[in-house]
């Protein structure tokens, strides 16, 4: 049994703790309840997992303007975007971002560089898509968190014929999933040690899949379960 425990601990120590893939890095903010969600069912999530609150609640918004004159329409859009950025800059509960799966911060100096799209269902209408986020607090409810963003959208100064419309679903984000890799690996190793001790010297415990990336599933309105998709097997010693 002692040798089996030592092998488990050694295997865990050999797993790299830094992000090496291209999907996300240590400091990326990932929208984890959108298209990147693995869709794990309860029976597929490993026994060892880390449950924590999401970092932010986010939703995409479309900033839309239908002023007839193109130059004035663009000016009104940019003025509204800068107004939004200035309003968010003075708060600690609202931030603006660009991107969909991986978010990047947005401020008023970046307004002129955004891509202005065309609403093909409405004549003389242009739009810009942004993401608004609010931090998930320890005592937050989903209603309380969504209300902060809804109030911000309602109160944001809008130039001319510009409007701000919520678009898409409420989603959760996680900053740097790989930050939790060491903690999850330690928990897996501890569980494997307990399993080895429970079965005794006549059985061997093997853990596979520790090279997989940290992944996630939603476990509550504002909560996530983080895990590494590992498999633990118990076999007769020497088999």
Short mmCIF file of C-alpha atoms in Angstrom, two decimals:
data_model
loop_
_atom_site.label_atom_id
_atom_site.label_comp_id
_atom_site.label_asym_id
_atom_site.label_seq_id
_atom_site.Cartn_x
_atom_site.Cartn_y
_atom_site.Cartn_z
CA UNK A 1 0.00 0.00 0.00
CA UNK A 2 2.79 2.43 0.86
CA UNK A 3 4.34 1.97 -2.57
CA UNK A 4 1.00 2.62 -4.26
CA UNK A 5 0.56 5.85 -2.28
CA UNK A 6 4.09 6.95 -3.18
CA UNK A 7 3.44 6.32 -6.87
CA UNK A 8 0.24 8.39 -6.74
CA UNK A 9 2.02 11.29 -5.06
CA UNK A 10 4.90 11.13 -7.54
CA UNK A 11 2.50 11.12 -10.48
CA UNK A 12 0.79 14.23 -9.19
CA UNK A 13 4.09 16.05 -8.72
CA UNK A 14 5.08 15.30 -12.32
CA UNK A 15 1.98 16.97 -13.78
CA UNK A 16 2.81 20.52 -15.00
CA UNK A 17 1.00 23.22 -13.04
CA UNK A 18 1.06 25.95 -15.68
CA UNK A 19 -1.17 26.48 -18.70
CA UNK A 20 0.47 25.17 -21.85
CA UNK A 21 -2.47 24.79 -24.25
CA UNK A 22 -4.00 27.36 -26.54
CA UNK A 23 -7.54 27.34 -25.13
CA UNK A 24 -6.89 29.58 -22.14
CA UNK A 25 -4.08 30.86 -19.99
CA UNK A 26 -3.44 31.53 -16.34
CA UNK A 27 -4.90 35.04 -16.39
CA UNK A 28 -7.50 34.85 -19.16
CA UNK A 29 -11.07 35.56 -18.18
CA UNK A 30 -13.14 32.76 -19.71
CA UNK A 31 -16.88 32.79 -20.29
CA UNK A 32 -17.45 29.34 -18.83
CA UNK A 33 -21.20 28.85 -19.22
CA UNK A 34 -21.33 29.57 -22.95
CA UNK A 35 -20.18 27.50 -25.91
CA UNK A 36 -17.04 26.30 -24.09
CA UNK A 37 -19.05 24.53 -21.41
CA UNK A 38 -18.24 20.83 -21.71
CA UNK A 39 -21.80 19.78 -20.90
CA UNK A 40 -20.80 17.32 -18.20
CA UNK A 41 -23.69 15.46 -16.59
CA UNK A 42 -23.73 14.81 -12.81
CA UNK A 43 -22.71 11.19 -13.33
CA UNK A 44 -19.70 12.25 -15.45
CA UNK A 45 -18.17 14.77 -13.04
CA UNK A 46 -15.40 13.14 -10.96
CA UNK A 47 -15.83 12.69 -7.23
CA UNK A 48 -13.07 15.21 -6.47
CA UNK A 49 -13.95 18.73 -7.55
CA UNK A 50 -13.58 22.27 -6.30
CA UNK A 51 -16.77 24.28 -5.88
CA UNK A 52 -16.46 28.07 -5.94
CA UNK A 53 -18.33 31.18 -6.96
CA UNK A 54 -17.86 32.48 -10.48
CA UNK A 55 -15.72 35.60 -10.77
CA UNK A 56 -18.23 37.63 -12.78
CA UNK A 57 -21.73 37.56 -14.18
CA UNK A 58 -21.78 38.87 -17.75
CA UNK A 59 -24.14 39.62 -20.60
CA UNK A 60 -23.63 41.01 -24.08
CA UNK A 61 -25.31 44.27 -25.03
CA UNK A 62 -25.85 45.89 -28.39
CA UNK A 63 -25.37 49.64 -28.62
CA UNK A 64 -27.68 50.59 -31.51
CA UNK A 65 -28.24 53.87 -33.37
CA UNK A 66 -30.65 54.56 -36.26
CA UNK A 67 -29.92 58.22 -36.94
CA UNK A 68 -30.34 58.76 -40.70
CA UNK A 69 -27.10 60.64 -41.41
CA UNK A 70 -24.14 58.14 -41.35
CA UNK A 71 -21.60 60.56 -39.89
CA UNK A 72 -23.94 61.70 -37.15
CA UNK A 73 -24.97 58.09 -36.47
CA UNK A 74 -21.34 57.10 -35.95
CA UNK A 75 -20.71 60.12 -33.73
CA UNK A 76 -23.71 59.29 -31.53
CA UNK A 77 -22.63 55.66 -31.22
CA UNK A 78 -19.09 56.62 -30.20
CA UNK A 79 -20.34 59.23 -27.74
CA UNK A 80 -22.60 56.65 -26.06
CA UNK A 81 -19.77 54.10 -25.91
CA UNK A 82 -17.48 56.68 -24.28
CA UNK A 83 -20.25 57.66 -21.86
CA UNK A 84 -20.66 54.00 -20.89
CA UNK A 85 -16.92 53.59 -20.37
CA UNK A 86 -16.70 56.74 -18.23
CA UNK A 87 -19.67 55.64 -16.13
CA UNK A 88 -18.17 52.18 -15.58
CA UNK A 89 -14.74 53.61 -14.73
CA UNK A 90 -16.18 55.31 -11.65
CA UNK A 91 -17.65 52.10 -10.25
CA UNK A 92 -16.27 48.96 -8.63
CA UNK A 93 -19.28 46.81 -9.51
CA UNK A 94 -19.43 47.25 -13.31
CA UNK A 95 -16.82 46.67 -16.04
CA UNK A 96 -17.00 46.71 -19.82
CA UNK A 97 -15.26 44.17 -22.04
CA UNK A 98 -14.88 43.11 -25.64
CA UNK A 99 -14.80 39.53 -26.88
CA UNK A 100 -17.17 36.61 -26.46
CA UNK A 101 -15.37 33.52 -25.09
CA UNK A 102 -12.27 35.28 -23.72
CA UNK A 103 -12.85 38.82 -22.44
CA UNK A 104 -10.60 41.87 -22.75
CA UNK A 105 -11.12 45.12 -20.83
CA UNK A 106 -12.64 48.11 -22.64
CA UNK A 107 -12.18 51.80 -21.86
CA UNK A 108 -13.18 55.05 -23.56
CA UNK A 109 -9.90 55.36 -25.49
CA UNK A 110 -10.79 52.18 -27.39
CA UNK A 111 -14.20 53.32 -28.67
CA UNK A 112 -12.95 54.52 -32.05
CA UNK A 113 -11.27 51.18 -32.77
CA UNK A 114 -14.37 49.04 -32.35
CA UNK A 115 -15.99 47.40 -35.35
CA UNK A 116 -19.32 49.03 -36.13
CA UNK A 117 -21.75 46.54 -37.60
CA UNK A 118 -24.92 46.99 -39.63
CA UNK A 119 -28.36 45.85 -38.50
CA UNK A 120 -29.58 44.18 -41.69
CA UNK A 121 -33.17 44.07 -40.42
CA UNK A 122 -33.42 47.87 -40.04
CA UNK A 123 -32.49 50.60 -42.51
CA UNK A 124 -29.86 53.18 -41.52
CA UNK A 125 -29.04 51.33 -38.31
CA UNK A 126 -25.55 50.63 -36.92
CA UNK A 127 -24.54 48.68 -33.84
CA UNK A 128 -21.62 47.74 -31.63
CA UNK A 129 -21.54 44.71 -29.32
CA UNK A 130 -19.97 44.92 -25.85
CA UNK A 131 -19.99 42.73 -22.77
CA UNK A 132 -20.99 44.14 -19.39
CA UNK A 133 -19.90 42.32 -16.27
CA UNK A 134 -20.39 42.59 -12.54
CA UNK A 135 -18.36 40.75 -9.87
CA UNK A 136 -20.09 37.86 -8.13
CA UNK A 137 -20.04 38.60 -4.41
CA UNK A 138 -20.11 36.04 -1.62
CA UNK A 139 -23.65 37.03 -0.61
CA UNK A 140 -25.00 37.65 -4.12
CA UNK A 141 -28.15 36.18 -5.57
CA UNK A 142 -28.72 35.95 -9.31
CA UNK A 143 -31.42 38.63 -9.08
CA UNK A 144 -29.13 41.02 -7.19
CA UNK A 145 -26.27 40.59 -9.67
CA UNK A 146 -28.43 40.98 -12.78
CA UNK A 147 -30.09 44.07 -11.28
CA UNK A 148 -26.74 45.89 -11.08
CA UNK A 149 -26.18 45.50 -14.81
CA UNK A 150 -29.79 46.35 -15.70
CA UNK A 151 -29.59 49.58 -13.67
CA UNK A 152 -26.31 50.51 -15.35
CA UNK A 153 -27.83 50.03 -18.82
CA UNK A 154 -30.91 52.05 -17.87
CA UNK A 155 -28.91 54.93 -16.38
CA UNK A 156 -26.09 55.14 -18.95
CA UNK A 157 -26.18 58.48 -20.86
CA UNK A 158 -27.24 57.86 -24.46
CA UNK A 159 -26.49 60.28 -27.28
CA UNK A 160 -29.10 61.13 -29.89
CA UNK A 161 -31.09 58.13 -31.08
CA UNK A 162 -28.76 55.56 -29.50
CA UNK A 163 -30.16 52.76 -27.36
CA UNK A 164 -28.54 49.95 -25.35
CA UNK A 165 -30.21 46.55 -25.55
CA UNK A 166 -29.39 43.40 -23.57
CA UNK A 167 -28.54 40.59 -25.97
CA UNK A 168 -28.11 36.88 -25.32
CA UNK A 169 -28.02 34.96 -22.06
CA UNK A 170 -26.64 35.73 -18.62
CA UNK A 171 -23.32 33.89 -18.33
CA UNK A 172 -20.59 33.27 -15.75
CA UNK A 173 -16.85 33.85 -16.07
CA UNK A 174 -13.77 32.41 -14.44
CA UNK A 175 -10.39 34.15 -14.33
CA UNK A 176 -7.40 31.86 -14.88
CA UNK A 177 -8.84 28.35 -14.50
CA UNK A 178 -5.32 26.90 -14.27
CA UNK A 179 -4.78 28.78 -10.99
CA UNK A 180 -6.81 26.00 -9.35
CA UNK A 181 -4.91 23.09 -10.87
CA UNK A 182 -2.53 22.52 -7.92
CA UNK A 183 -5.40 22.60 -5.42
CA UNK A 184 -7.43 20.11 -7.44
CA UNK A 185 -4.43 17.78 -7.91
CA UNK A 186 -3.74 17.85 -4.18
CA UNK A 187 -7.34 16.90 -3.46
CA UNK A 188 -7.18 14.04 -5.98
CA UNK A 189 -3.96 12.75 -4.40
CA UNK A 190 -5.50 12.88 -0.92
CA UNK A 191 -8.57 10.98 -2.13
CA UNK A 192 -6.35 8.37 -3.82
CA UNK A 193 -4.38 7.91 -0.58
CA UNK A 194 -7.58 7.36 1.38
CA UNK A 195 -8.78 4.88 -1.23
CA UNK A 196 -5.49 2.96 -1.10
CA UNK A 197 -5.66 2.80 2.70
CA UNK A 198 -9.26 1.57 2.60
CA UNK A 199 -8.49 -1.36 0.27
CA UNK A 200 -5.17 -2.38 1.87
CA UNK A 201 -1.97 -3.92 0.59
CA UNK A 202 -3.67 -6.56 -1.58
CA UNK A 203 -4.95 -3.90 -3.98
CA UNK A 204 -3.35 -1.21 -6.10
CA UNK A 205 -4.82 2.24 -6.83
CA UNK A 206 -4.17 3.90 -10.17
CA UNK A 207 -5.06 7.46 -11.23
CA UNK A 208 -5.21 8.29 -14.95
CA UNK A 209 -6.01 11.47 -16.83
CA UNK A 210 -4.11 13.95 -14.65
CA UNK A 211 -2.64 15.62 -17.73
CA UNK A 212 -6.11 16.90 -18.72
CA UNK A 213 -6.88 20.60 -18.44
CA UNK A 214 -8.93 22.08 -15.63
CA UNK A 215 -12.54 22.11 -16.76
CA UNK A 216 -15.85 23.10 -15.23
CA UNK A 217 -19.58 22.75 -14.99
CA UNK A 218 -22.19 25.04 -13.46
CA UNK A 219 -23.32 23.83 -10.05
CA UNK A 220 -25.64 26.70 -9.07
CA UNK A 221 -26.95 30.03 -10.38
CA UNK A 222 -23.61 31.73 -9.56
CA UNK A 223 -21.44 28.71 -8.68
CA UNK A 224 -19.05 26.47 -10.61
CA UNK A 225 -17.53 23.04 -10.04
CA UNK A 226 -13.91 22.87 -11.23
CA UNK A 227 -12.28 19.51 -11.87
CA UNK A 228 -9.74 17.54 -13.85
CA UNK A 229 -11.37 14.65 -15.76
CA UNK A 230 -9.41 11.85 -14.08
CA UNK A 231 -10.19 8.17 -13.56
CA UNK A 232 -9.35 6.25 -10.39
CA UNK A 233 -9.25 2.44 -10.55
CA UNK A 234 -8.62 -0.21 -7.91
CA UNK A 235 -7.15 -3.55 -9.04
CA UNK A 236 -5.63 -6.55 -7.25
CA UNK A 237 -1.95 -5.90 -6.55
CA UNK A 238 0.31 -7.30 -9.23
CA UNK A 239 -2.46 -7.67 -11.81
#
